[in-house]
Tab-separated table of C-alpha atoms (C1' of nucleotides) in Angstrom:
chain	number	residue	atom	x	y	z
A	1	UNK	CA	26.941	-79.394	-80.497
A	2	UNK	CA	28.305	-81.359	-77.777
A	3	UNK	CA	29.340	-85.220	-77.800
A	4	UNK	CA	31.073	-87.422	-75.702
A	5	UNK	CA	32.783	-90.266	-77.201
A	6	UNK	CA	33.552	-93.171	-74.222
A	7	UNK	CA	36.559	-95.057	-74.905
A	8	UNK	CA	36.263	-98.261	-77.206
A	9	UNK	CA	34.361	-100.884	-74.546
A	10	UNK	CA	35.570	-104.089	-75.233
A	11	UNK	CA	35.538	-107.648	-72.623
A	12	UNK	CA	38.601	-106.448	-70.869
A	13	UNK	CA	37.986	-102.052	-70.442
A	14	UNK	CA	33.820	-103.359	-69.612
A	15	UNK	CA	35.133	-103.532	-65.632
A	16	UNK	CA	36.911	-100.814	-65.490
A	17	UNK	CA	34.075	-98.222	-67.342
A	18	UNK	CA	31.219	-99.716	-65.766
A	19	UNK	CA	32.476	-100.425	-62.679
A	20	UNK	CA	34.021	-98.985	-59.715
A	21	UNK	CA	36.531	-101.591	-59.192
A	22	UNK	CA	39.183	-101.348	-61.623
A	23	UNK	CA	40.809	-104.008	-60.489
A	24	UNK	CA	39.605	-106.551	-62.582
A	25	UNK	CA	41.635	-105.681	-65.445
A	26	UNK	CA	42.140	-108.919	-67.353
A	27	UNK	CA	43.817	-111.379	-65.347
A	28	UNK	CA	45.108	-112.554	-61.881
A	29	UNK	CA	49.237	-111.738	-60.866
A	30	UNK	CA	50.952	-112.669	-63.417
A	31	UNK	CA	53.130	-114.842	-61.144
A	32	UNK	CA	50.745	-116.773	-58.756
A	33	UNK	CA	49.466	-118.791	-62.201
A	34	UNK	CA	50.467	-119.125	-65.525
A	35	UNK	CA	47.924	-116.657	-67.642
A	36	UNK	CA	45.971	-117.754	-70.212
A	37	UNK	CA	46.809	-117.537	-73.841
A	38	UNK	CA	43.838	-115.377	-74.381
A	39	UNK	CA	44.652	-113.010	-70.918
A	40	UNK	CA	48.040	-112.884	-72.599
A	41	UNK	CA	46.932	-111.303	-75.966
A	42	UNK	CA	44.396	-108.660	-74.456
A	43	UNK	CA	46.923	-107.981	-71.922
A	44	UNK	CA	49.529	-107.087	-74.538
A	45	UNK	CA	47.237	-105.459	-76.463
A	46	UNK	CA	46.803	-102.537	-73.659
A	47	UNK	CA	50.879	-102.789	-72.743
A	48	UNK	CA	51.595	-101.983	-76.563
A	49	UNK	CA	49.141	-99.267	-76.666
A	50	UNK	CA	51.392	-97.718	-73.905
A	51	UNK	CA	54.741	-98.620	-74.504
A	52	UNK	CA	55.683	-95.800	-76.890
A	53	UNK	CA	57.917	-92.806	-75.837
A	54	UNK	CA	55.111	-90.553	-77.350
A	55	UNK	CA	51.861	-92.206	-76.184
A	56	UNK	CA	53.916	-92.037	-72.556
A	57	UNK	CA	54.339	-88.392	-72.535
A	58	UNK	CA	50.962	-87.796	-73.999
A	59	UNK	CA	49.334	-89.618	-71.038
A	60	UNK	CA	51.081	-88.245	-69.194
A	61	UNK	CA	50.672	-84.301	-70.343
A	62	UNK	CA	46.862	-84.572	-70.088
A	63	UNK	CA	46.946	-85.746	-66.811
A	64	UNK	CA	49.269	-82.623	-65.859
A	65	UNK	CA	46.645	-80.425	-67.835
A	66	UNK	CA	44.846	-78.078	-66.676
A	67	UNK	CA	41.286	-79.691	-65.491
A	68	UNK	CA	43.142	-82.951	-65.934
A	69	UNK	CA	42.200	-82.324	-70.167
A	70	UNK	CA	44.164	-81.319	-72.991
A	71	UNK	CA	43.274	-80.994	-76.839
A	72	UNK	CA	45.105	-81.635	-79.688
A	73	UNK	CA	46.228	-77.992	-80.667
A	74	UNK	CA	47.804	-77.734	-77.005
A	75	UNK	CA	49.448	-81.212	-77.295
A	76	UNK	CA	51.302	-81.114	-80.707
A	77	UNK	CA	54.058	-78.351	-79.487
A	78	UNK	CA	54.903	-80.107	-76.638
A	79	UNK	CA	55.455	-83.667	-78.385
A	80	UNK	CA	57.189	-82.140	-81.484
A	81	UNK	CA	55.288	-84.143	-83.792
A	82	UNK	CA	52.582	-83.583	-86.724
A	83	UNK	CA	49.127	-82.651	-85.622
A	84	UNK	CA	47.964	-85.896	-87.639
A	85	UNK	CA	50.779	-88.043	-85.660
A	86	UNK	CA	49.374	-86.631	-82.557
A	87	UNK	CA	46.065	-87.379	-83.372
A	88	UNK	CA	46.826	-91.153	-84.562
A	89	UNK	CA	48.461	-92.156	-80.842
A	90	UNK	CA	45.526	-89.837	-79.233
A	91	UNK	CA	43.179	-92.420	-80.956
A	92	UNK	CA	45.299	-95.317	-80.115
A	93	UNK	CA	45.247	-94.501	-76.199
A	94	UNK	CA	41.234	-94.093	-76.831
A	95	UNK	CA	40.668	-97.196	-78.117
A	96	UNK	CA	42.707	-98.881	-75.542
A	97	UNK	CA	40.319	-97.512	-73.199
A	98	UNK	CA	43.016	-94.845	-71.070
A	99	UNK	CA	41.933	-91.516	-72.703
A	100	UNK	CA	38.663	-90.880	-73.279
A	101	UNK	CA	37.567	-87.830	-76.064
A	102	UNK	CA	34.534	-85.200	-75.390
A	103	UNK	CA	34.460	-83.105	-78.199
A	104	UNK	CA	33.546	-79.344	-77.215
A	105	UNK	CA	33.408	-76.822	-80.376
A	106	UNK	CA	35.940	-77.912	-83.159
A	107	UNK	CA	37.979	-78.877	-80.237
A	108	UNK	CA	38.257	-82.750	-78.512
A	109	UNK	CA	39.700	-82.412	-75.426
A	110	UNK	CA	41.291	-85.777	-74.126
A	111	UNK	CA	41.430	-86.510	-70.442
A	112	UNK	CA	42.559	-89.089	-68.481
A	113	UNK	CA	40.522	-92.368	-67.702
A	114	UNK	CA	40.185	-93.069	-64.361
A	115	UNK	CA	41.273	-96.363	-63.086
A	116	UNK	CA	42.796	-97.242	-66.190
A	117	UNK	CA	46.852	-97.172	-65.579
A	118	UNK	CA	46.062	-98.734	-62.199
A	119	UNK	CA	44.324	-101.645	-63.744
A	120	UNK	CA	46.966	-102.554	-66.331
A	121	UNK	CA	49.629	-102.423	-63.534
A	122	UNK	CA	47.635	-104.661	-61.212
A	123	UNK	CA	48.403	-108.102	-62.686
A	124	UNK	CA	52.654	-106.870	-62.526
A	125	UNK	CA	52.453	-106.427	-58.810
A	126	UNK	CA	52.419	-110.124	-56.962
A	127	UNK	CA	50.539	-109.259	-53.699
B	1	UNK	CA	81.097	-125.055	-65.745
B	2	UNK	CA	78.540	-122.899	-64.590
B	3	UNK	CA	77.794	-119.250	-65.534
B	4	UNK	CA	75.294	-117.079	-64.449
B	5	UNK	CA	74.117	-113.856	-66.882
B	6	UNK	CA	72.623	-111.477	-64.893
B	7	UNK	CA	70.238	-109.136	-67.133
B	8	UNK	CA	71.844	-106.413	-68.691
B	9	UNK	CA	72.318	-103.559	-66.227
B	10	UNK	CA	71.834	-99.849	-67.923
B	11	UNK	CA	71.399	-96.945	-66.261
B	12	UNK	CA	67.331	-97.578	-66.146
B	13	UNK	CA	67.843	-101.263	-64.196
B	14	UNK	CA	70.558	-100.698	-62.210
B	15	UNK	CA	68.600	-99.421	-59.304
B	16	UNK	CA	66.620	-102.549	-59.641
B	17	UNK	CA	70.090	-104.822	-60.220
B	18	UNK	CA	71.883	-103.446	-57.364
B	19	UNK	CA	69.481	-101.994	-54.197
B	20	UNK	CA	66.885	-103.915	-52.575
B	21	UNK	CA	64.456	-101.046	-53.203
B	22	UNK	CA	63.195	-101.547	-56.928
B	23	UNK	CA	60.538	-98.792	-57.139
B	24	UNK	CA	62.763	-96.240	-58.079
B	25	UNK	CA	62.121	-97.537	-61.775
B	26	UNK	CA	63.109	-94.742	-63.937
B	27	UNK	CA	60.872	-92.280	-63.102
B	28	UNK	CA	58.023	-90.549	-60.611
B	29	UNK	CA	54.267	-91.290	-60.931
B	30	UNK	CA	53.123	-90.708	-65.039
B	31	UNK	CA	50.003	-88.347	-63.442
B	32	UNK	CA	51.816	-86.499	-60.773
B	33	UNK	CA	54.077	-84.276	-63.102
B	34	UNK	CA	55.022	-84.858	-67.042
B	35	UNK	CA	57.376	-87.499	-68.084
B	36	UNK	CA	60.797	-86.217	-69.526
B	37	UNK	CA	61.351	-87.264	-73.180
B	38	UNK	CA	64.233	-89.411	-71.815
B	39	UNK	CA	62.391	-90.799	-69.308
B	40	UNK	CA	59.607	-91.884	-71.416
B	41	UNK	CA	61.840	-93.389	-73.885
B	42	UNK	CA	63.706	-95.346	-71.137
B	43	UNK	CA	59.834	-96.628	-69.731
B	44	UNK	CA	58.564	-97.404	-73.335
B	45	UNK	CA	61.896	-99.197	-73.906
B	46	UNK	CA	60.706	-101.409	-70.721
B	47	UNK	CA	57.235	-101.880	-71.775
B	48	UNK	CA	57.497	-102.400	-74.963
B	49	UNK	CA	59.760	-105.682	-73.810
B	50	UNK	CA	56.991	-107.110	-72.179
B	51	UNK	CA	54.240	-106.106	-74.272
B	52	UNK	CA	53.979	-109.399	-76.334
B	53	UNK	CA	51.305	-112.076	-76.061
B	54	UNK	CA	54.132	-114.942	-76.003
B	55	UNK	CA	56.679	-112.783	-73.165
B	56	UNK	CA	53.910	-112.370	-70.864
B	57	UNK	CA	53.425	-116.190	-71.009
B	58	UNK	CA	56.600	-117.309	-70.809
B	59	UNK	CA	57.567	-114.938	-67.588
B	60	UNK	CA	54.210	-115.993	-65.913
B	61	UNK	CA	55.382	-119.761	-66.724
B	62	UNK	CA	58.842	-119.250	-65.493
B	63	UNK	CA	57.309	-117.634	-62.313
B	64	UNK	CA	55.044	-120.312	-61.507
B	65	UNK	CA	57.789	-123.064	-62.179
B	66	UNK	CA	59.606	-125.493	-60.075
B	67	UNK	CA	61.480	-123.394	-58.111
B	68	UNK	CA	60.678	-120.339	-59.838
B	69	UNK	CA	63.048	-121.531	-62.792
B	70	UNK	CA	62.596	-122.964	-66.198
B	71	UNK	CA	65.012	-123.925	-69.200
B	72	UNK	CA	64.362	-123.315	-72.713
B	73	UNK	CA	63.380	-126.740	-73.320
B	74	UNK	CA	60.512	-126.386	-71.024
B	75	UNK	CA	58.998	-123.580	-72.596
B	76	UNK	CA	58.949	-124.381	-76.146
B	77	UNK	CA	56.303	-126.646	-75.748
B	78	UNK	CA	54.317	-124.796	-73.949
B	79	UNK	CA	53.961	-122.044	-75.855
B	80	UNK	CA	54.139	-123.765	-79.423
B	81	UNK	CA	56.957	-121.877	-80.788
B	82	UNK	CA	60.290	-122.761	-82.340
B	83	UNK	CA	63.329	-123.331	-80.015
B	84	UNK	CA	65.414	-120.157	-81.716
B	85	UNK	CA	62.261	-117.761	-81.205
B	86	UNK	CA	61.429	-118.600	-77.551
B	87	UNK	CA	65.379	-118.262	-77.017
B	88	UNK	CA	64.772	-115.036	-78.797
B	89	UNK	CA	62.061	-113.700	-76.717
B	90	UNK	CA	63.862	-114.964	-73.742
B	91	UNK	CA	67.137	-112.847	-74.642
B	92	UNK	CA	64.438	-109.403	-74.734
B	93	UNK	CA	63.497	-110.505	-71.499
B	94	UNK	CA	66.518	-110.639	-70.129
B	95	UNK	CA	68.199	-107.642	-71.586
B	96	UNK	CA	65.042	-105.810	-70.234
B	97	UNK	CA	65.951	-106.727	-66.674
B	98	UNK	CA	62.926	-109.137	-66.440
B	99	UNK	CA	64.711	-112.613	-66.406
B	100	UNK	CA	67.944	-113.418	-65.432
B	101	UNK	CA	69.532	-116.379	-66.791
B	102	UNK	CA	72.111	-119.139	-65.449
B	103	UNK	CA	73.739	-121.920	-67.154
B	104	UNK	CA	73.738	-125.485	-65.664
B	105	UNK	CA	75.739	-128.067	-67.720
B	106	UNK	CA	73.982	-127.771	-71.354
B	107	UNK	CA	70.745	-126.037	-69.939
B	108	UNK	CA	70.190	-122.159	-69.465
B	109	UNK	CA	68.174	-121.935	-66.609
B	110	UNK	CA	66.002	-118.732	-66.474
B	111	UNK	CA	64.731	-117.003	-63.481
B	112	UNK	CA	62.319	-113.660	-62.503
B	113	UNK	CA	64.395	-110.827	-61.529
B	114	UNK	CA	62.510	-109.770	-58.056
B	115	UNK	CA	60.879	-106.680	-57.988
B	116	UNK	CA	61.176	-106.459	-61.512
B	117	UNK	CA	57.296	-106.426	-62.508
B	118	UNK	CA	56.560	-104.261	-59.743
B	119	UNK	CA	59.001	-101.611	-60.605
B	120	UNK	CA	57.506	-101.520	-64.046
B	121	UNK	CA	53.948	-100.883	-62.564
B	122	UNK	CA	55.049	-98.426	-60.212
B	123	UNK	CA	55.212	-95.369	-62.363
B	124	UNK	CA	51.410	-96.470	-63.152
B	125	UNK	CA	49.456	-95.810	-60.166
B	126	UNK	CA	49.085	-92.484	-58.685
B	127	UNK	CA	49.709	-92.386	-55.204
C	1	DG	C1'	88.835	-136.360	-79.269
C	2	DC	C1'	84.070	-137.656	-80.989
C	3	DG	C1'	79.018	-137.842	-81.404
C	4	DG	C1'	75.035	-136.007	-79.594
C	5	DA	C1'	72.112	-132.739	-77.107
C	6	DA	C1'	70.709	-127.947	-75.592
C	7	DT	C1'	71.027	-123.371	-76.719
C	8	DA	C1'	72.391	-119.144	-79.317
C	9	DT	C1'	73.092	-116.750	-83.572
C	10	DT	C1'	72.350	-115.647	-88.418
C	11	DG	C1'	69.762	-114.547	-92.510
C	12	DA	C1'	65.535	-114.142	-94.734
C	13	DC	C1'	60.815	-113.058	-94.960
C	14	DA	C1'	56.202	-111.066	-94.056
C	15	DT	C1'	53.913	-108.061	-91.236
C	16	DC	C1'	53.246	-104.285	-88.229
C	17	DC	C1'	54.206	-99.502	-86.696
C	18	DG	C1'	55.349	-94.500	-86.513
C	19	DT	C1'	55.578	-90.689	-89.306
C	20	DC	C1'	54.355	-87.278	-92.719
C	21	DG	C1'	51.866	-84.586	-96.506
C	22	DA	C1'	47.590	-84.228	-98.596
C	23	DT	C1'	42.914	-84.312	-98.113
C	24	DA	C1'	38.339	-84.823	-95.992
C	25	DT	C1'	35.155	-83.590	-92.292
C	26	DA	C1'	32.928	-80.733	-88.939
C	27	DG	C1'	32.097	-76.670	-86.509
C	28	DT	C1'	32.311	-71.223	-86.015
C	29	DG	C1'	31.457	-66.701	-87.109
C	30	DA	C1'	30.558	-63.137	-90.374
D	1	DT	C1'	26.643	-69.221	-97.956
D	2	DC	C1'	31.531	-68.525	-97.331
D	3	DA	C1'	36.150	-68.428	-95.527
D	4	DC	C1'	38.599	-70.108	-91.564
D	5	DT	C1'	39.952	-73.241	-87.837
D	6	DA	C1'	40.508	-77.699	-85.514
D	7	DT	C1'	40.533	-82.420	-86.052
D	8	DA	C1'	40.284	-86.938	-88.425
D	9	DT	C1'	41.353	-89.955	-92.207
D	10	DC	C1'	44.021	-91.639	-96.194
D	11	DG	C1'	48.061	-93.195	-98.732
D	12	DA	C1'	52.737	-93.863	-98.799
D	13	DC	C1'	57.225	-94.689	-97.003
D	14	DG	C1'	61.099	-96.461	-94.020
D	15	DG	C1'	62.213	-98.934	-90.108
D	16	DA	C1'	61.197	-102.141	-86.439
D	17	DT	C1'	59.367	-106.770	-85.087
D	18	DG	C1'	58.069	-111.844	-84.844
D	19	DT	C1'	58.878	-116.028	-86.970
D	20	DC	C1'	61.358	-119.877	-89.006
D	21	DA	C1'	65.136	-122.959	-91.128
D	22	DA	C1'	69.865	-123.434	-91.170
D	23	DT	C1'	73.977	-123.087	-88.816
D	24	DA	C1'	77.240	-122.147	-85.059
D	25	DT	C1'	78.491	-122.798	-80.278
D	26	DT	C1'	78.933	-125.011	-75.958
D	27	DC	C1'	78.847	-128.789	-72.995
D	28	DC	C1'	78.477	-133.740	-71.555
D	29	DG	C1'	79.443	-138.732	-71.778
D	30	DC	C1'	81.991	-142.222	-73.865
DNA sequence: GCGGAATATTGACATCCGTCGATATAGTGA
DNA sequence: TCACTATATCGACGGATGTCAATATTCCGC
């Protein structure tokens, strides 16, 4: 069989994966007004999801992939870690709504989600 | 007297520190090729500094300040912690090359570091 | 120099996080 | 149905992190 599974949807990945304006990540710059307490915690939320040496590499090894997807078996060399380790961050960057899993076999292949690293960066940049 | 602490300058922020051309962050686009390990640890390093509900806050209040400057005195109220924790989270910021911070009489005046947020989004987007 | 105010540092505590080995689950092929 | 493979989940452990009260430090005005 053959299933996709779409990144967690919550209020602040709904723009991005229905949309095609990522923009619209959370908030406004982060300098032109003060964000809101709430903005604040589902903005942190994604930045902690990526802010780990691992995760980083991870991301960024899928999107180097071949057909812009990797699975697990060809991403727990690389990293140096524990296939379960692996799999733990894999579902961490899914949830967060930047990798998205499509399951093919006994294999889940990871890819990247489009839009996604854009949209978190948008509120840093002031123009 | 007066003192001024600029942020901590390691081999990851001195590009930012020094030049007037901050996107040379630490490293290339995450998509284009794969991260080093070093690189990725240097990146998470700077995420991982502003990846807190309460740091995004206080750098979006500091940026949207009277001229783009705020003590600690300001911000403890604001964000409804303890004086020694907001100094705490201000001293991450700082070290992380986000804030710089100058002292005026008994007051510690903190400051954005330009080109500081967009340097961390760079590596983010593709092209 | 002294008292007071603003900030930084220290120490303690609870919680969260990254990691692994062991195990469970799901799919394949014989 | 039965091994075998790939992946996910569980439980445990050590280390990092956010928070506060208490204290130290630094600076100003008198």
């Amino acid at each position: 069989m053959t299933t996709i599974d779409l990144p967690l949807v919550t209020r602040e990945t709904a723009a991005i994966a229905i949309g095609s304006a990522p923009d619209a990540a959370c908030c406004g710059p982060l300098t032109r007004e003060t964000i809101t307490p709430a903005d604040a915690e589902a903005f942190a939320r994604r930045l902690k999801a990526l802010a780990d040496p691992v995760r980083l590499r991870l991301v960024s090894i899928v999107a180097a992939s071949e057909g812009h997807e990797a699975c697990v078996c060809d991403l727990t060399e690389p990293v140096g870690l524990s296939q379960p380790t692996v799999s733990h961050h894999l579902k961490i960057l899914t949830e967060a709504g930047f990798l998205s899993r499509s399951k093919r076999g006994t294999w889940a292949y990871y890819r990247l989600v489009p839009g996604a690293l854009e949209a978190v960066a948008a509120p840093l940049v002031s123009v």
